[in-house]
Amino acid sequence: MNTNVKRILESVEKGEMTSDEALLLLKSAPFEDLGYAKIDYHRSIRQGVPEVIYGAGKTPDQIKGILSSMIENGQDNILITRLSKEAAAKIAKSFDITYYTDARIACYGETPAPDGIGKIVVATGGTSDIPVAEEAAITAERFGNKVVRLYDVGVAGLHRLLAHKEEIMTASVIIAIAGMEGALASVIGGLADCPVIAVPTSVGYGAAFEGLSALLSMLNSCASGVSVVNIDNGFGAAYQASMINHMEAKS
Amino acid sequence: MNTNVKRILESVEKGEMTSDEALLLLKSAPFEDLGYAKIDYHRSIRQGVPEVIYGAGKTPDQIKGILSSMIENGQDNILITRLSKEAAAKIAKSFDITYYTDARIACYGETPAPDGIGKIVVATGGTSDIPVAEEAAITAERFGNKVVRLYDVGVAGLHRLLAHKEEIMTASVIIAIAGMEGALASVIGGLADCPVIAVPTSVGYGAAFEGLSALLSMLNSCASGVSVVNIDNGFGAAYQASMINHMEAKS
Amino acid sequence: MNTNVKRILESVEKGEMTSDEALLLLKSAPFEDLGYAKIDYHRSIRQGVPEVIYGAGKTPDQIKGILSSMIENGQDNILITRLSKEAAAKIAKSFDITYYTDARIACYGETPAPDGIGKIVVATGGTSDIPVAEEAAITAERFGNKVVRLYDVGVAGLHRLLAHKEEIMTASVIIAIAGMEGALASVIGGLADCPVIAVPTSVGYGAAFEGLSALLSMLNSCASGVSVVNIDNGFGAAYQASMINHMEAKS
Amino acid sequence: MNTNVKRILESVEKGEMTSDEALLLLKSAPFEDLGYAKIDYHRSIRQGVPEVIYGAGKTPDQIKGILSSMIENGQDNILITRLSKEAAAKIAKSFDITYYTDARIACYGETPAPDGIGKIVVATGGTSDIPVAEEAAITAERFGNKVVRLYDVGVAGLHRLLAHKEEIMTASVIIAIAGMEGALASVIGGLADCPVIAVPTSVGYGAAFEGLSALLSMLNSCASGVSVVNIDNGFGAAYQASMINHMEAKS
Amino acid sequence: MNTNVKRILESVEKGEMTSDEALLLLKSAPFEDLGYAKIDYHRSIRQGVPEVIYGAGKTPDQIKGILSSMIENGQDNILITRLSKEAAAKIAKSFDITYYTDARIACYGETPAPDGIGKIVVATGGTSDIPVAEEAAITAERFGNKVVRLYDVGVAGLHRLLAHKEEIMTASVIIAIAGMEGALASVIGGLADCPVIAVPTSVGYGAAFEGLSALLSMLNSCASGVSVVNIDNGFGAAYQASMINHMEAKS
Amino acid sequence: MNTNVKRILESVEKGEMTSDEALLLLKSAPFEDLGYAKIDYHRSIRQGVPEVIYGAGKTPDQIKGILSSMIENGQDNILITRLSKEAAAKIAKSFDITYYTDARIACYGETPAPDGIGKIVVATGGTSDIPVAEEAAITAERFGNKVVRLYDVGVAGLHRLLAHKEEIMTASVIIAIAGMEGALASVIGGLADCPVIAVPTSVGYGAAFEGLSALLSMLNSCASGVSVVNIDNGFGAAYQASMINHMEAKS
Amino acid sequence: MNTNVKRILESVEKGEMTSDEALLLLKSAPFEDLGYAKIDYHRSIRQGVPEVIYGAGKTPDQIKGILSSMIENGQDNILITRLSKEAAAKIAKSFDITYYTDARIACYGETPAPDGIGKIVVATGGTSDIPVAEEAAITAERFGNKVVRLYDVGVAGLHRLLAHKEEIMTASVIIAIAGMEGALASVIGGLADCPVIAVPTSVGYGAAFEGLSALLSMLNSCASGVSVVNIDNGFGAAYQASMINHMEAKS
Amino acid sequence: MNTNVKRILESVEKGEMTSDEALLLLKSAPFEDLGYAKIDYHRSIRQGVPEVIYGAGKTPDQIKGILSSMIENGQDNILITRLSKEAAAKIAKSFDITYYTDARIACYGETPAPDGIGKIVVATGGTSDIPVAEEAAITAERFGNKVVRLYDVGVAGLHRLLAHKEEIMTASVIIAIAGMEGALASVIGGLADCPVIAVPTSVGYGAAFEGLSALLSMLNSCASGVSVVNIDNGFGAAYQASMINHMEAKS
């Protein structure tokens, strides 16, 4: 119950307002003022957590408008995801942003110092999965996490993966990214002792069916401790991974 | 590198074994002796974490055999999941187990005291989702977590869910379980500020397609911080939730 | 904003309660007391509208418990849908219900007199669709609608349908129920001048794919004014049809 | 039975025609003259209801031809749906049309004054759903309905939706438009007390499968009173919504 | 235009009826009396063509009722398809029927002498397809066709099929029935010089997906002159084959 | 058995060749010379039946090469299907072809006089189906059939279809072409008394799923006498229709 | 060209037959006599290769009939696959067969001594895959192969698989059998240096979709040298593996 | 266990290193040094086996980098698959490569002399399948196999296939490539006596569903000895075929 409600109640208490007037006011007050929900689901709760603008389907001008408004409201750490190189170039004329080509993310403000429990490992099956992986990695870094990148460690060359068992065994959270048969999640899930968030990618052809094969494979993982996000959703995986990697900050 | 390897090396050091003999021994040693992987992915790493037997497709006799072997090895906290009532009755004649009908889980040994960061909320959209929810809840409890059950809080009656905003806002992890349209995960994901693990269920008929509708819905959640496990996989959700709820124990 | 809130405000107004105490009370009051949502989405808003219990997956005892509670709360018009003959027989021993075998619905209380704008036509493509049609028809009648049944008027024998053009042209709402190729909805949609709610059924074999063929067909109807509900969902169609047929009662 | 038939019968009565000649004439008379079906399913039955031209796949010249013919026949309220900006520009050279870019609809003639029972609420889950929503909104307005737009009220930020509970509770019909997980229909269906027509959109990526996920989700809605139209079919939803909102005009 | 209409017109001609009275009569006359559609789509147009009762989902008593009515109306050649052995036994107590176990068809009346252009070949890939083939063969025979059965001539043993090239080359129509990969239709389509109607069957396992694989295969046949009916629809194939085999009787 | 084989046998008979030499020759002779199969499955068996070149995926030069070869072999009636306007223009520089834009077919040689039993009706649900219909119509005409075109007679405006009952009732074969819900096949199948070949089209959007909805709908037709070809396969339907319409020529 | 043809030619040579008579004879000669195809695709070409009877859908009596006929023809090594325990018991009363319960295979005659190049490894992901694996293993053994069984070596416990690297590295062919996510094929494919035949199994639940997930996963294997057979098709995998393991015997 | 481990053990044996130091060294040694997996799954094991670069999604510069590195390491037989003509042209400026347009493969170094057991037959159903076939054929040749191409031998013109029975009967391995209904694999599987690797192609339209139809068809092949690779995966088929054709080299 926020100050608005409190102020209304005080007015009633002081006799400045009747109970009927108060009832009316409470009724018409915007819901978010009552605190039943987060005003903005991207709003920073901890220090250093950025606002996020989903860039896909927005014009550079729309994005610039939102950016302005956010900056005016004092936000100094902003991510724009799924942003094309062209749109980023236009926005960069007005705002001091850093653009990550592979990740297709633009960032406003400084990358915060990592303040999580441990490190997030971002692993991919192949090199074609790297754009999704970079979306995850940059997101995780901007949310205050130390990130270890293990790219091209697909299960068909097991030695490549096993050569990094140290990183896998000591990770706080692992984001396992793979297209085609998506087996990486299960193999990592079997090696690791931490939550694994699997990201199927639309990499592949034929019976890969735009990521469906990897998605089903990951959902059926025989390893415990693996959950899955949408195809190519590097951001979503990193968002949840960051939540997990900041668990101790909560209680 | 475990004691076996160490002992071999010591034998070489002491001259009790040639390097060639040692090489042969190392080569034929069971891989798990080298420590490159977890010997048993269900093995207790923290105190109180149970062994798990996947009961589906195993005969009561097979399960009894595995139980005996585990108990002999000193394991005193064992879960048998996906176990029919009939099979449980047969096993109960030889072993001191507690059987949870809804969850279809049998437990050997005491439920450990909760030692996680916070509490795990297990929420369902309807009453038909309760068996999956109980599989999750019992699993979570046996893995050392405090569990809050919020059943039948589906989004078609939003007030039922909102009446429990307190539990949702203060949870450490939330397991959102729903069949049919699976919207619960998104609504909870929007309200909560912790990782949400969504479990689609095979509840429903017609275009529910045995859980496919809920699965797709959850994968497409517009709320950040939501990941998904297989249809009806209450155990898997609880396993990962417990990992997350014990994050601080790690670093 | 309901009386509870009003009473709290009045207490503050009268000085019987401080604003802080009121704030605390408001905060802990059950959400439904604030009126932001319907307390019970099945609650009667107009006279004569029944409560509905979804019978599938509930034991006779559970249903009897819910029935008792509803009757105690003064509800005198109750529908139990998707109820097996056996369960109905058990319930009938304790409650004065009428069971409709085809519809698999049990009713408690009297069927109300029709009070809608006009009549609801329930049409089926074949005789195998009748159980779904009866679920719709009985539901519509219990919600206070006049129902006209046009069964077995599938498009392969167009004369059967055209012989009933009168009923179709003068209907208030039409529920078009068909399996297999589901063409009935389009043909009726083309003839009628009122909303048509299409219900695909799981009738058929082979490429009918349990109703998927009819579902897709109905969603792609080239006739305007057709919307679709889930496969075999006679209840859902009738519920919305009744809402439409009672439109004038609203404003 | 129309005047043609009457005139033939009168000729027989007057002895101007033998029964055999009449039989032949009746046999070859165009079916629509017999009145068994609506001559034109888009024909205005009430005043102010527009003709509709489905623009997709028609050349500007074809559309201009149809427009000319309709205007000559005295039609003064015409909608052209699914019309590209380029085609609209070409048509605008010859006809006095208004083009709505988002809705991709061109209108000829004045928007009629609203004459429905109440107002139609058009709600969307996100901003990307707005084109479909505008197709629905413009259509509804041109069919004589008062429209309230509630855009970007997706369930992941529940407060945004709940802030508009007033509009939702007092709507005559609600068109709920959403892509991705399509949960909006269920949440609105639970809050509202009027028919809800759900429109899945092809917005999203990966497991959204071009709108399939939202479609299945909406068909499985646990809220009663929800029906569904084809993916992206804003026009179809508005057409039925208008029918419902004009129910009292019928009987 | 049938005698009813003719009689009405004659009455007007004779002055026994006014044109208004006639108009009213015509309007209320059952549509089928006007001859715009076949009164009964199974009605015999040629001599010897049987009525068909689809037995699935009908009780023995219902079937007996329909049989009685048909026989009373002078029908002496009746097929009951998809009839279980048990139901047939019950019906056989009251009616003189012949039951074909494999085909699951009961026949009333004599098999007519073949009167088609040529012979219909019914070919199957394997022995498991025989029930569907017999449904086709018995149907074709009862519709007045000479039938040649070529069973178990699947493409994996091409010599079996080629040994029957004579029958294939001289057939009037061929019904190609196969499950699994459904290649039979293409191979026969390439060899034959007559229409081939392909029937996918639900025979097979795994990726046969209940006939879907064979269905898709047959629809994609690279041989010209092949069309397809629903999975397991032996009756439908035979019905069309018989139409084709009686083409000369028409013009 | 063709002249080649005959000539070999005659040489043996005349003593010009030993049986061993003949055996060798027969063994190495191209299989098609033995007559076990049609040399060319498109080869004219009756007079006036054209050769067909499937144009998709062939370069203009490749097509010109095949054309030359066919013409040299005395073929004077050739169809090139699925040919783009651009490719046709290039071919037209060297060959005297007629190009049908809608049908995307180029023809070499004269259209033969119709010599079938009756006429083939080509009907479409909408105007967008016309390209597929024209592929069917032109093909049928070039194979020696009289064709009646009934375009835009979709079931949502039944009067349009019923106005053409005469053509439908007197057709020899009907090709029913429709996208979206594909109901046309069933309605025509119910009205007509001849074989109906249904062609689903990829017309539509959303849940039309590129013709899948219409395909399933047509396969499930409740009307007897309907078979189906691949999505958009106007050629295949016309090819089989022509076979049927020339049935009497065979026996 | 076989002796029949030779004899015909000789008759012509000797003047015992005219060339026309010979032409007629050649035309009507059964195709298989010409040797263009294998007379029986299961016929033993090498010594020791068994005949196979596919038991599913055959009655014990039918199987006994086929067995008798085969034995009379001198076949002394026969496999009956997909045979239920009950059917096997009935057959065992008349024939001296060995029944393998897990594999659901009955064998008549002695298991031949292995005569392949090397050994076939049959590996499974879990214990539930064992029935499919045993079908493969028994088949392979009866076709003259040495078989090494590696069961329950799923990728979630990599050490279990790696402990058997010796067998994997030295195998002649590997049959990799797994349900759920089917990752085993890729991991083994990456480790091995021989052909890997992957068999998806219908083991699993939910998004395993009866083996579809494993099937897609295996088809998309990122490891080279992996091919796939139908879900649960242990026999097919073993049949091809045996062919490969006997390659040297061919040339 | 490789020389590294051996050297460590020898050091311990010689007293140059303590067992603890050795333990530490073993622990940190790169996994690949232990030989548990192939260092590079494309590495030449036999002479003449090329390295393979998967060109799709790599820039010409990236490919040039990899090429340089491989050549420096002494590799003189390199394949670049899925390489566009444009990329090949750029690479050809710096490296002496041969580019195969149909196959979209570039080769560096000489094609090795065939050294397999026999010959690999590459067969296609149609001409549109040739690019996939050439990918297979070139790959097979570069891996040291004699290749026989049988193109356009689809089952609709069986004589074309049977004319090549000699090649089919004497092949060592057959790669059967087909789109649409994919029946080629079954027919060849029935004729041949060697392993058949089936490659579905994305050739076709409508219900071909981008190769899905052919894929399912091939998986369900009724012929034994057929396995399947991913849609359009000519390389994968050739890779496994080459393994099989070099079987004797192994043992």
PDB file of C-alpha atoms in Angstrom, chain D residues 10 23 28 35 118 172 218:
ATOM      1  CA  GLU D  10     -49.632 -14.870 -61.627  1.00  0.00           C
ATOM      2  CA  LEU D  23     -42.044 -25.258 -64.512  1.00  0.00           C
ATOM      3  CA  SER D  28     -33.878 -22.070 -64.912  1.00  0.00           C
ATOM      4  CA  GLY D  35     -34.523 -15.954 -51.795  1.00  0.00           C
ATOM      5  CA  GLY D 118     -22.643  -0.460 -26.016  1.00  0.00           C
ATOM      6  CA  SER D 172     -20.442  -4.793 -24.659  1.00  0.00           C
ATOM      7  CA  MET D 218      -6.797 -19.061 -26.855  1.00  0.00           C
TER       8      MET D 218
END
